[in-house]
CSV table of C-alpha atoms in Angstrom, one decimal:
chain,number,residue,atom,x,y,z
A,1412,MET,CA,-46.7,36.6,-127.1
A,1413,LYS,CA,-45.2,37.5,-123.7
A,1414,LYS,CA,-42.1,36.7,-121.8
A,1415,GLN,CA,-44.0,34.4,-119.5
A,1416,ASP,CA,-44.9,32.3,-122.6
A,1417,ALA,CA,-41.2,31.9,-123.3
A,1418,ILE,CA,-40.5,30.9,-119.7
A,1419,ASN,CA,-43.3,28.4,-119.7
A,1420,TYR,CA,-41.9,27.0,-122.9
A,1421,ILE,CA,-38.4,26.5,-121.6
A,1422,MET,CA,-39.8,24.9,-118.4
A,1423,GLU,CA,-41.8,22.4,-120.5
A,1424,TYR,CA,-38.5,21.7,-122.4
A,1425,TYR,CA,-36.8,20.9,-119.1
A,1426,GLU,CA,-39.7,18.8,-117.7
A,1427,ASN,CA,-39.6,16.7,-120.9
A,1428,GLY,CA,-36.0,15.8,-120.1
A,1429,GLU,CA,-34.4,17.5,-123.1
A,1430,PHE,CA,-32.0,19.6,-121.1
A,1431,LEU,CA,-30.6,16.6,-119.2
A,1432,LYS,CA,-30.3,14.6,-122.4
A,1433,ILE,CA,-28.1,17.3,-124.0
A,1434,LEU,CA,-26.1,17.8,-120.7
A,1435,SER,CA,-25.5,14.0,-120.6
A,1436,GLN,CA,-24.0,14.1,-124.1
A,1437,ALA,CA,-21.6,16.9,-122.9
A,1438,VAL,CA,-20.6,15.2,-119.7
A,1439,ASN,CA,-19.8,11.9,-121.6
A,1440,MET,CA,-17.0,13.7,-123.3
A,1441,ARG,CA,-13.7,13.6,-121.3
A,1442,THR,CA,-12.5,17.1,-122.1
A,1443,LEU,CA,-9.4,17.3,-119.8
A,1444,SER,CA,-7.4,20.3,-120.7
A,1445,GLN,CA,-4.8,19.5,-118.1
A,1446,ALA,CA,-3.9,16.3,-119.9
A,1447,GLU,CA,-2.1,16.8,-123.2
A,1448,GLU,CA,-3.1,13.4,-124.4
A,1449,ASN,CA,-6.8,14.5,-124.4
A,1450,GLN,CA,-6.4,17.2,-127.1
A,1451,THR,CA,-8.6,15.0,-129.4
A,1452,ASP,CA,-11.5,15.2,-126.9
A,1453,LEU,CA,-11.2,18.9,-126.7
A,1454,TYR,CA,-11.6,19.3,-130.5
A,1455,ALA,CA,-14.4,16.7,-130.4
A,1456,TYR,CA,-16.4,18.8,-128.0
A,1457,ILE,CA,-16.2,21.7,-130.5
A,1458,ASN,CA,-16.6,19.9,-133.8
A,1459,GLU,CA,-18.9,16.9,-132.8
A,1460,PHE,CA,-21.0,18.4,-130.1
A,1461,MET,CA,-21.1,22.2,-129.9
A,1462,ILE,CA,-21.0,23.2,-133.6
A,1463,PRO,CA,-23.9,20.8,-134.6
A,1464,LEU,CA,-25.9,22.1,-131.6
A,1465,LEU,CA,-25.4,25.7,-132.6
A,1466,THR,CA,-25.7,25.1,-136.4
A,1467,ASN,CA,-29.2,23.8,-135.7
A,1468,MET,CA,-29.9,27.2,-134.1
A,1469,ASP,CA,-28.7,29.0,-137.3
A,1470,PHE,CA,-25.3,29.9,-136.0
A,1471,VAL,CA,-22.3,30.0,-138.3
A,1472,CYS,CA,-19.4,28.5,-136.3
A,1473,LYS,CA,-15.7,28.1,-136.8
A,1474,SER,CA,-12.9,26.5,-134.6
A,1475,TYR,CA,-9.6,28.3,-134.1
A,1476,GLU,CA,-6.2,27.1,-133.1
A,1477,ASN,CA,-4.8,28.7,-129.9
A,1478,PRO,CA,-2.3,31.5,-130.5
A,1479,VAL,CA,-0.1,29.7,-128.0
A,1480,SER,CA,1.3,26.7,-129.8
A,1481,GLY,CA,0.0,23.4,-128.6
A,1482,LYS,CA,-2.6,24.8,-126.3
A,1483,PRO,CA,-6.4,24.0,-126.4
A,1484,PRO,CA,-8.6,25.5,-129.2
A,1485,PHE,CA,-11.3,28.1,-129.4
A,1486,MET,CA,-14.6,28.3,-131.2
A,1487,VAL,CA,-16.6,31.3,-132.3
A,1488,GLY,CA,-20.2,31.2,-133.3
A,1489,HIS,CA,-22.3,34.0,-134.9
A,1490,ARG,CA,-26.0,34.4,-135.3
A,1491,PHE,CA,-26.8,37.7,-137.1
A,1492,GLU,CA,-30.2,39.2,-137.6
A,1493,ASP,CA,-29.9,42.9,-138.2
A,1494,GLU,CA,-27.1,45.5,-137.8
A,1495,LYS,CA,-29.5,47.8,-136.0
A,1496,LEU,CA,-30.0,45.3,-133.2
A,1497,PRO,CA,-27.8,45.0,-130.1
A,1498,THR,CA,-25.2,42.3,-130.1
A,1499,ILE,CA,-24.5,40.0,-127.2
A,1500,LEU,CA,-21.3,38.1,-126.7
A,1501,LEU,CA,-21.8,34.8,-124.7
A,1502,TYR,CA,-18.9,32.7,-123.3
A,1503,GLY,CA,-18.3,29.3,-121.9
A,1504,HIS,CA,-15.6,26.7,-121.4
A,1505,GLY,CA,-15.9,23.1,-122.4
A,1506,ASP,CA,-12.9,21.7,-120.6
A,1507,VAL,CA,-12.9,20.1,-117.2
A,1508,ILE,CA,-10.4,18.9,-114.6
A,1509,TYR,CA,-9.5,15.3,-113.9
A,1510,GLY,CA,-12.3,13.0,-113.1
A,1511,MET,CA,-10.9,11.5,-109.9
A,1512,ASP,CA,-13.1,8.4,-110.9
A,1513,GLU,CA,-12.3,6.2,-107.9
A,1514,ARG,CA,-13.3,8.9,-105.3
A,1515,TRP,CA,-16.9,9.4,-106.4
A,1516,GLY,CA,-19.5,8.1,-104.0
A,1517,ASP,CA,-22.2,5.4,-104.4
A,1518,GLY,CA,-20.9,4.0,-107.6
A,1519,ARG,CA,-21.2,7.2,-109.5
A,1520,SER,CA,-19.0,8.0,-112.6
A,1521,PRO,CA,-17.8,11.5,-113.4
A,1522,TRP,CA,-18.4,10.8,-117.1
A,1523,SER,CA,-22.1,10.1,-117.0
A,1524,ILE,CA,-24.8,12.1,-115.3
A,1525,SER,CA,-26.8,10.6,-112.4
A,1526,SER,CA,-29.7,12.1,-110.4
A,1527,GLU,CA,-30.2,11.9,-106.7
A,1528,ASP,CA,-32.7,14.0,-104.8
A,1529,ASN,CA,-32.1,17.6,-106.0
A,1530,LYS,CA,-28.7,16.9,-107.5
A,1531,ILE,CA,-27.4,16.1,-111.0
A,1532,TYR,CA,-23.9,14.6,-110.7
A,1533,GLY,CA,-21.2,14.5,-113.3
A,1534,ARG,CA,-17.9,16.2,-114.1
A,1535,GLY,CA,-18.6,19.5,-115.8
A,1536,THR,CA,-22.2,19.8,-114.7
A,1537,ALA,CA,-21.3,22.9,-112.6
A,1538,ASP,CA,-18.0,23.8,-114.2
A,1539,ASN,CA,-18.9,24.7,-116.9
A,1540,LYS,CA,-20.8,22.6,-119.3
A,1541,GLY,CA,-24.1,22.7,-117.5
A,1542,GLN,CA,-23.9,26.5,-117.0
A,1543,HIS,CA,-23.2,27.4,-120.7
A,1544,LEU,CA,-25.8,24.9,-121.8
A,1545,ILE,CA,-28.4,26.6,-119.7
A,1546,ASN,CA,-27.7,29.8,-121.6
A,1547,ILE,CA,-27.6,28.2,-125.1
A,1548,LEU,CA,-30.7,26.2,-124.6
A,1549,SER,CA,-32.6,29.2,-123.3
A,1550,LEU,CA,-31.7,30.9,-126.6
A,1551,LYS,CA,-32.8,27.8,-128.4
A,1552,SER,CA,-36.3,27.9,-126.8
A,1553,ILE,CA,-36.8,31.6,-127.9
A,1554,ILE,CA,-35.7,30.8,-131.4
A,1555,GLU,CA,-38.2,28.0,-131.6
A,1556,LEU,CA,-41.0,30.0,-130.0
A,1557,LYS,CA,-40.4,33.1,-132.2
A,1558,LYS,CA,-40.1,31.0,-135.4
A,1559,GLY,CA,-36.4,31.9,-135.9
A,1560,SER,CA,-36.1,35.5,-134.9
A,1561,ILE,CA,-34.8,36.5,-131.4
A,1562,GLY,CA,-34.5,40.3,-131.9
A,1563,LEU,CA,-30.8,40.2,-131.0
A,1564,ASN,CA,-27.5,39.4,-132.7
A,1565,ILE,CA,-25.6,36.7,-130.8
A,1566,LYS,CA,-22.0,35.7,-130.7
A,1567,ILE,CA,-20.5,32.8,-128.7
A,1568,LEU,CA,-16.9,32.3,-127.7
A,1569,LEU,CA,-16.1,28.8,-126.4
A,1570,GLU,CA,-12.6,28.1,-125.0
A,1571,MET,CA,-11.2,24.7,-124.1
A,1572,GLY,CA,-8.4,25.6,-121.8
A,1573,GLU,CA,-9.9,27.6,-118.9
A,1574,GLU,CA,-9.0,24.9,-116.3
A,1575,SER,CA,-5.4,25.3,-117.5
A,1576,GLY,CA,-5.4,29.0,-116.9
A,1577,SER,CA,-7.0,30.1,-120.2
A,1578,PRO,CA,-3.7,30.1,-122.1
A,1579,GLY,CA,-3.9,32.3,-125.2
A,1580,ILE,CA,-7.3,33.9,-124.5
A,1581,ILE,CA,-5.9,37.5,-124.2
A,1582,ASP,CA,-4.0,37.1,-127.5
A,1583,PHE,CA,-7.0,35.5,-129.1
A,1584,CYS,CA,-9.3,38.3,-128.1
A,1585,SER,CA,-6.7,40.9,-129.2
A,1586,GLU,CA,-6.4,39.3,-132.6
A,1587,ASN,CA,-10.2,38.9,-133.1
A,1588,LYS,CA,-11.6,42.2,-131.7
A,1589,LYS,CA,-13.7,42.8,-134.8
A,1590,ASN,CA,-14.9,39.3,-134.9
A,1591,LEU,CA,-15.9,39.4,-131.2
A,1592,ALA,CA,-17.2,43.0,-131.1
A,1593,ALA,CA,-20.5,43.3,-129.2
A,1594,ASP,CA,-22.5,45.7,-127.0
A,1595,VAL,CA,-22.4,43.5,-123.8
A,1596,PHE,CA,-20.8,40.3,-122.6
A,1597,ILE,CA,-23.0,37.8,-120.7
A,1598,ALA,CA,-21.7,34.5,-119.3
A,1599,SER,CA,-22.2,32.0,-116.5
A,1600,ASP,CA,-19.5,30.5,-114.3
A,1601,GLY,CA,-18.7,30.1,-110.6
A,1602,PRO,CA,-21.3,29.9,-107.8
A,1603,ARG,CA,-24.1,32.0,-106.5
A,1604,ILE,CA,-23.8,33.5,-103.1
A,1605,ALA,CA,-26.0,30.7,-101.8
A,1606,ALA,CA,-28.2,28.0,-103.4
A,1607,ASN,CA,-31.4,30.0,-102.9
A,1608,ILE,CA,-30.0,33.5,-103.8
A,1609,PRO,CA,-29.9,34.3,-107.5
A,1610,THR,CA,-26.7,36.3,-108.1
A,1611,LEU,CA,-25.3,38.7,-110.7
A,1612,TYR,CA,-21.5,39.5,-110.4
A,1613,LEU,CA,-19.5,42.0,-112.3
A,1614,GLY,CA,-15.9,40.8,-112.4
A,1615,SER,CA,-13.6,38.8,-110.3
A,1616,ARG,CA,-10.6,38.9,-108.0
A,1617,GLY,CA,-7.3,38.3,-109.8
A,1618,VAL,CA,-4.9,35.5,-109.1
A,1619,PHE,CA,-1.1,35.9,-108.8
A,1620,ASN,CA,0.7,32.5,-108.5
A,1621,PHE,CA,4.3,32.3,-107.4
A,1622,CYS,CA,6.9,29.9,-106.0
A,1623,MET,CA,9.3,30.1,-103.1
A,1624,GLU,CA,12.3,27.8,-103.2
A,1625,VAL,CA,15.3,27.1,-100.9
A,1626,ASN,CA,18.0,25.1,-102.7
A,1627,LEU,CA,21.0,24.5,-100.5
A,1628,ARG,CA,22.4,21.1,-101.4
A,1629,ASP,CA,21.9,18.3,-103.9
A,1630,LYS,CA,21.4,15.6,-101.2
A,1631,ASP,CA,20.2,15.1,-97.7
A,1632,PHE,CA,22.3,14.7,-94.6
A,1633,HIS,CA,21.7,12.7,-91.4
A,1634,SER,CA,20.2,14.9,-88.7
A,1635,GLY,CA,22.1,13.1,-85.9
A,1636,ASN,CA,25.5,13.9,-87.6
A,1637,TRP,CA,24.7,17.4,-88.9
A,1638,GLY,CA,21.5,18.7,-87.1
A,1639,GLY,CA,22.2,22.0,-85.4
A,1640,ILE,CA,25.2,23.0,-87.5
A,1641,ILE,CA,23.8,23.1,-91.1
A,1642,LYS,CA,21.0,25.1,-92.5
A,1643,ASP,CA,17.5,23.4,-92.7
A,1644,PRO,CA,15.6,24.5,-95.9
A,1645,GLY,CA,12.3,23.6,-94.4
A,1646,ILE,CA,12.8,25.9,-91.4
A,1647,ILE,CA,14.1,28.7,-93.7
A,1648,LEU,CA,11.0,28.4,-95.9
A,1649,SER,CA,8.6,28.3,-93.0
A,1650,ASN,CA,10.1,31.5,-91.6
A,1651,ALA,CA,9.8,33.1,-95.0
A,1652,ILE,CA,6.1,32.3,-95.2
A,1653,SER,CA,5.6,33.7,-91.6
A,1654,CYS,CA,7.1,37.0,-92.8
A,1655,ILE,CA,4.2,37.2,-95.3
A,1656,VAL,CA,1.2,36.1,-93.3
A,1657,ASP,CA,0.6,35.4,-89.6
A,1658,HIS,CA,-0.9,32.3,-88.0
A,1659,HIS,CA,-4.5,33.7,-88.5
A,1660,GLY,CA,-4.1,34.3,-92.2
A,1661,LYS,CA,-3.6,38.1,-91.9
A,1662,ILE,CA,-1.3,39.4,-94.6
A,1663,LYS,CA,1.6,41.3,-93.0
A,1664,ILE,CA,3.0,43.1,-96.0
A,1665,GLN,CA,1.1,46.3,-96.9
A,1666,GLU,CA,1.9,46.1,-100.6
A,1667,LEU,CA,0.1,42.8,-100.8
A,1668,LYS,CA,-3.2,44.4,-99.6
A,1669,PRO,CA,-5.5,47.1,-100.9
A,1670,LYS,CA,-5.4,50.4,-99.0
A,1671,GLU,CA,-9.1,50.3,-98.5
A,1672,ILE,CA,-12.4,49.0,-99.8
A,1673,PRO,CA,-14.2,51.6,-102.0
A,1674,GLU,CA,-17.4,52.9,-100.4
A,1675,ASP,CA,-19.7,51.6,-103.2
A,1676,VAL,CA,-18.2,48.1,-102.9
A,1677,LYS,CA,-18.4,48.3,-99.1
A,1678,SER,CA,-22.1,49.4,-99.3
A,1679,SER,CA,-22.9,46.5,-101.8
A,1680,LEU,CA,-21.2,43.9,-99.6
A,1681,SER,CA,-22.9,45.1,-96.4
A,1682,SER,CA,-26.1,43.3,-97.3
A,1683,ILE,CA,-24.4,40.0,-98.1
A,1684,GLU,CA,-24.2,37.5,-95.3
A,1685,ILE,CA,-21.8,34.6,-95.5
A,1686,ARG,CA,-23.3,31.9,-93.4
A,1687,PRO,CA,-21.4,28.9,-92.1
A,1688,SER,CA,-22.8,25.9,-94.1
A,1689,VAL,CA,-24.1,22.7,-92.6
A,1690,SER,CA,-23.4,20.9,-95.8
A,1691,ASN,CA,-21.0,17.9,-95.7
A,1692,SER,CA,-19.2,19.3,-98.8
A,1693,SER,CA,-18.6,22.7,-97.2
A,1694,PRO,CA,-15.7,23.6,-94.8
A,1695,GLU,CA,-16.2,25.2,-91.4
A,1696,ILE,CA,-15.8,29.0,-91.5
A,1697,PHE,CA,-13.3,30.4,-89.1
A,1698,GLU,CA,-14.5,34.0,-88.6
A,1699,GLN,CA,-11.2,35.2,-87.1
A,1700,TRP,CA,-9.2,34.2,-90.2
A,1701,GLY,CA,-7.8,36.9,-92.4
A,1702,GLU,CA,-7.9,40.7,-92.0
A,1703,PRO,CA,-9.3,41.9,-88.7
A,1704,GLY,CA,-12.2,44.3,-88.7
A,1705,LEU,CA,-13.7,43.1,-92.0
A,1706,SER,CA,-16.9,41.2,-92.4
A,1707,LEU,CA,-16.8,37.8,-94.1
A,1708,SER,CA,-18.2,39.2,-97.3
A,1709,GLU,CA,-15.5,41.9,-97.3
A,1710,LYS,CA,-12.8,39.4,-96.8
A,1711,LEU,CA,-14.0,37.1,-99.6
A,1712,TYR,CA,-15.0,39.7,-102.2
A,1713,GLY,CA,-13.4,43.1,-101.3
A,1714,TRP,CA,-10.0,42.1,-100.0
A,1715,ASN,CA,-6.8,40.1,-100.8
A,1716,SER,CA,-6.0,36.7,-99.5
A,1717,PHE,CA,-2.7,34.7,-99.4
A,1718,SER,CA,-2.7,30.9,-99.6
A,1719,VAL,CA,-0.1,28.2,-99.6
A,1720,LEU,CA,-1.2,25.7,-102.3
A,1721,ALA,CA,1.6,23.1,-101.8
A,1722,LEU,CA,4.5,22.9,-99.4
A,1723,TYR,CA,7.2,20.3,-99.1
A,1724,SER,CA,10.7,19.5,-97.9
A,1725,GLY,CA,12.1,16.0,-97.8
A,1726,ASN,CA,9.7,13.1,-98.4
A,1727,PRO,CA,6.4,13.6,-96.5
A,1728,VAL,CA,5.2,10.1,-97.4
A,1729,THR,CA,8.3,8.3,-96.0
A,1730,PRO,CA,10.2,10.7,-93.8
A,1731,THR,CA,13.7,9.9,-92.7
A,1732,HIS,CA,16.0,11.3,-90.0
A,1733,ALA,CA,17.8,13.5,-92.5
A,1734,ILE,CA,17.9,17.3,-93.2
A,1735,SER,CA,16.7,17.9,-96.7
A,1736,GLY,CA,18.8,19.8,-99.2
A,1737,SER,CA,15.8,21.8,-100.5
A,1738,ALA,CA,12.3,23.0,-99.8
A,1739,LYS,CA,9.6,24.5,-102.0
A,1740,ALA,CA,6.2,26.2,-101.6
A,1741,TYR,CA,3.6,27.1,-104.3
A,1742,CYS,CA,1.7,30.1,-103.2
A,1743,HIS,CA,-0.9,32.6,-104.6
A,1744,ILE,CA,-2.6,35.8,-103.8
A,1745,ARG,CA,-6.2,36.5,-104.7
A,1746,TYR,CA,-6.4,40.2,-105.2
A,1747,VAL,CA,-9.0,43.0,-106.0
A,1748,THR,CA,-8.7,45.8,-108.5
A,1749,GLU,CA,-7.3,48.2,-106.0
A,1750,SER,CA,-4.0,46.2,-105.8
A,1751,ASP,CA,-1.0,46.2,-108.2
A,1752,PRO,CA,0.3,42.6,-108.8
A,1753,LEU,CA,3.6,44.0,-110.2
A,1754,LYS,CA,4.4,45.1,-106.6
A,1755,PHE,CA,3.9,41.8,-105.0
A,1756,LEU,CA,7.2,40.0,-105.5
A,1757,PRO,CA,9.4,43.1,-104.9
A,1758,ALA,CA,7.6,43.8,-101.7
A,1759,ILE,CA,8.1,40.2,-100.5
A,1760,ARG,CA,11.8,40.3,-101.4
A,1761,ASN,CA,12.3,43.6,-99.5
A,1762,THR,CA,10.5,42.2,-96.5
A,1763,LEU,CA,12.6,39.0,-96.4
A,1764,LYS,CA,15.8,41.0,-96.8
A,1765,LYS,CA,14.8,43.2,-93.8
A,1766,GLU,CA,14.0,40.2,-91.7
A,1767,GLY,CA,17.3,38.5,-92.6
A,1768,VAL,CA,15.7,35.5,-94.3
A,1769,ASP,CA,18.3,34.4,-96.8
A,1770,ASP,CA,18.6,31.7,-99.5
A,1771,ILE,CA,15.0,32.2,-100.8
A,1772,THR,CA,14.4,32.3,-104.6
A,1773,LEU,CA,11.0,33.8,-105.7
A,1774,TYR,CA,9.5,33.6,-109.1
A,1775,GLU,CA,6.1,34.1,-110.7
A,1776,ASP,CA,4.1,31.3,-112.2
A,1777,LYS,CA,2.7,33.2,-115.2
A,1778,SER,CA,0.8,30.2,-116.6
A,1779,HIS,CA,-2.1,30.9,-114.1
A,1780,PHE,CA,-2.1,34.7,-113.8
A,1781,MET,CA,-5.5,36.4,-114.1
A,1782,GLN,CA,-6.2,40.2,-113.8
A,1783,ALA,CA,-8.7,41.5,-111.3
A,1784,THR,CA,-11.7,43.2,-112.9
A,1785,ARG,CA,-14.9,44.9,-111.7
A,1786,LEU,CA,-17.7,46.7,-113.6
A,1787,ASN,CA,-19.3,49.8,-112.1
A,1788,GLN,CA,-22.6,48.8,-110.5
A,1789,ASN,CA,-24.3,51.9,-112.0
A,1790,ASN,CA,-23.7,50.7,-115.6
A,1791,SER,CA,-27.0,50.6,-117.5
A,1792,TRP,CA,-26.5,47.0,-118.5
A,1793,VAL,CA,-26.4,46.0,-114.8
A,1794,THR,CA,-29.7,47.9,-114.2
A,1795,ARG,CA,-31.3,46.1,-117.1
A,1796,ALA,CA,-30.1,42.7,-116.1
A,1797,LYS,CA,-31.1,43.1,-112.5
A,1798,LYS,CA,-34.7,44.3,-113.4
A,1799,SER,CA,-35.1,41.4,-115.8
A,1800,MET,CA,-33.9,38.7,-113.4
A,1801,GLU,CA,-36.1,39.9,-110.6
A,1802,ASP,CA,-39.1,40.2,-112.8
A,1803,SER,CA,-38.6,36.6,-114.2
A,1804,LEU,CA,-38.2,35.0,-110.8
A,1805,GLY,CA,-40.5,37.3,-108.8
A,1806,LYS,CA,-37.8,37.8,-106.1
A,1807,LYS,CA,-34.8,39.9,-105.3
A,1808,ILE,CA,-31.4,39.0,-106.6
A,1809,THR,CA,-27.9,39.8,-105.1
A,1810,ILE,CA,-25.3,41.9,-107.0
A,1811,LEU,CA,-21.7,41.1,-106.2
A,1812,PRO,CA,-19.1,43.6,-107.2
A,1813,ASN,CA,-16.8,40.7,-108.1
A,1814,LEU,CA,-16.4,37.0,-107.6
A,1815,GLY,CA,-14.1,35.8,-104.9
A,1816,GLY,CA,-12.4,33.4,-107.4
A,1817,SER,CA,-10.7,34.2,-110.7
A,1818,ILE,CA,-11.9,34.0,-114.3
A,1819,PRO,CA,-10.5,35.3,-117.5
A,1820,ASN,CA,-12.8,38.4,-117.5
A,1821,ALA,CA,-10.0,40.8,-118.4
A,1822,ALA,CA,-10.1,39.4,-121.9
A,1823,PHE,CA,-13.6,40.7,-122.3
A,1824,SER,CA,-13.6,43.8,-120.0
A,1825,ASP,CA,-10.1,45.2,-120.8
A,1826,VAL,CA,-9.2,43.8,-124.2
A,1827,LEU,CA,-12.7,43.9,-125.9
A,1828,GLY,CA,-13.8,46.8,-123.8
A,1829,LEU,CA,-17.2,45.3,-122.9
A,1830,PRO,CA,-19.5,45.6,-119.9
A,1831,THR,CA,-19.4,42.1,-118.3
A,1832,LEU,CA,-22.4,40.4,-116.6
A,1833,TRP,CA,-21.9,37.1,-115.0
A,1834,ILE,CA,-25.0,35.1,-113.9
A,1835,PRO,CA,-23.9,31.9,-112.2
A,1836,HIS,CA,-26.1,28.8,-112.2
A,1837,SER,CA,-24.2,26.9,-109.4
A,1838,TYR,CA,-23.6,27.3,-105.7
A,1839,PRO,CA,-20.6,27.2,-103.3
A,1840,SER,CA,-21.1,23.5,-102.3
A,1841,CYS,CA,-21.3,22.1,-105.9
A,1842,ALA,CA,-18.0,20.2,-105.4
A,1843,GLN,CA,-16.4,21.7,-108.5
A,1844,HIS,CA,-12.8,20.5,-108.9
A,1845,ALA,CA,-13.7,17.6,-106.5
A,1846,PRO,CA,-15.4,14.2,-106.6
A,1847,ASP,CA,-19.2,14.3,-106.8
A,1848,GLU,CA,-19.5,17.6,-108.7
A,1849,HIS,CA,-23.1,18.4,-109.3
A,1850,LEU,CA,-25.8,20.9,-110.2
A,1851,LEU,CA,-29.0,21.5,-108.2
A,1852,THR,CA,-32.2,20.9,-110.2
A,1853,THR,CA,-33.7,24.0,-108.5
A,1854,ILE,CA,-30.9,26.2,-109.8
A,1855,ILE,CA,-31.1,24.7,-113.3
A,1856,GLN,CA,-34.8,25.6,-113.4
A,1857,GLU,CA,-34.2,29.1,-112.1
A,1858,GLY,CA,-31.3,29.5,-114.5
A,1859,LEU,CA,-33.4,28.6,-117.5
A,1860,GLN,CA,-36.1,31.1,-116.4
A,1861,ILE,CA,-33.5,33.8,-115.7
A,1862,MET,CA,-31.7,33.5,-119.1
A,1863,THR,CA,-34.8,33.0,-121.2
A,1864,GLY,CA,-36.3,36.1,-119.5
A,1865,LEU,CA,-33.1,38.1,-119.9
A,1866,PHE,CA,-32.7,37.4,-123.6
A,1867,TRP,CA,-36.4,38.1,-124.1
A,1868,ASP,CA,-36.2,41.5,-122.3
A,1869,LEU,CA,-33.0,42.6,-124.0
A,1870,ALA,CA,-34.7,41.9,-127.4
A,1871,GLU,CA,-37.8,43.8,-126.3
């Protein structure tokens, strides 16, 4: 029996509609981690969907309460064959964001899958139910083909709160190091570089969220009576932001940027081309945005970025001719491993003080903090995975030093001390966190081939 037999088997499984049948069951469950009233659905995904699926694959599973009181649960599954065999830790998250039901096109519902051309629509198809099901069902096909023996020990960690910032995952991994011990971590989340480019990434940029507030008065005052002689919080806040970043998105405070891009990262990114997309679901790229002198791939994967997530003063919906008493901005910094997030707020405070911008209160939003991580590209597990992926597909793959977004990878790389391999089964225009979220059938099929081949090769 050869690897190609296993790949052929999983493709027959897909063609028979079995994958979409199981994905449909997952999407039907409204696992909203951001809505406290949906805790029942989060537990149901573990107890009524995932545990029965894994139990039929000879996993022993258990659900766990979150170390942070009131936050979403975890599940750990074990499938042990022999202590002499390598152990792989898999990961996925079963929670999703709000459905935004009324904004989906052509009568589609976020809570049931629908097919159109090359797209499978549904909330969670791309982020992350479809992705971790590709990995699990690839394992299932090998178990069936080999009559129960994979040649690997497998552990699976499922969390139900990733869309809420993965609360408790660092503590959970710290408390369960022995239970989660493995030789390598393999998971799927986020997008490929492009729909037609299979990708392996080795970590992620971190995310540091913070708020800027100006609170001067407890009520508004008519601008005709007071304009020009009282402070305007909106103007003060706008000037504070302009001290951090210029009108082209270039960060102005050195402590908020890495000193340089390491040579190995720069070399890896030199072959990655970020092309402006013609897709209706993709924004237009402005090549002059951000740090001058860097390529698009260096800006996205090798550098830091500053963003204003929300900004308000007064009532934007029904503005009146009055000067507001307060203003607030929610901001964040995506940062790479060469930066120290502990220096961000002190550096901003010092800059505002030097510029004479007063009345600003800064504080970190710790609920969504994630540490930047990056595995060395010369790690032997990277070499193995790359070779296997290219052999299974018959074409080159792209290795990314880290994802441009943020994932809770520090729990696995730093707390558990594992080499981390992320193999995404989605693409940048999948509309995750938006209406009409979808997976491409071409990527689903390639993902099943990649993961089946990878598990087969690691066992061999």
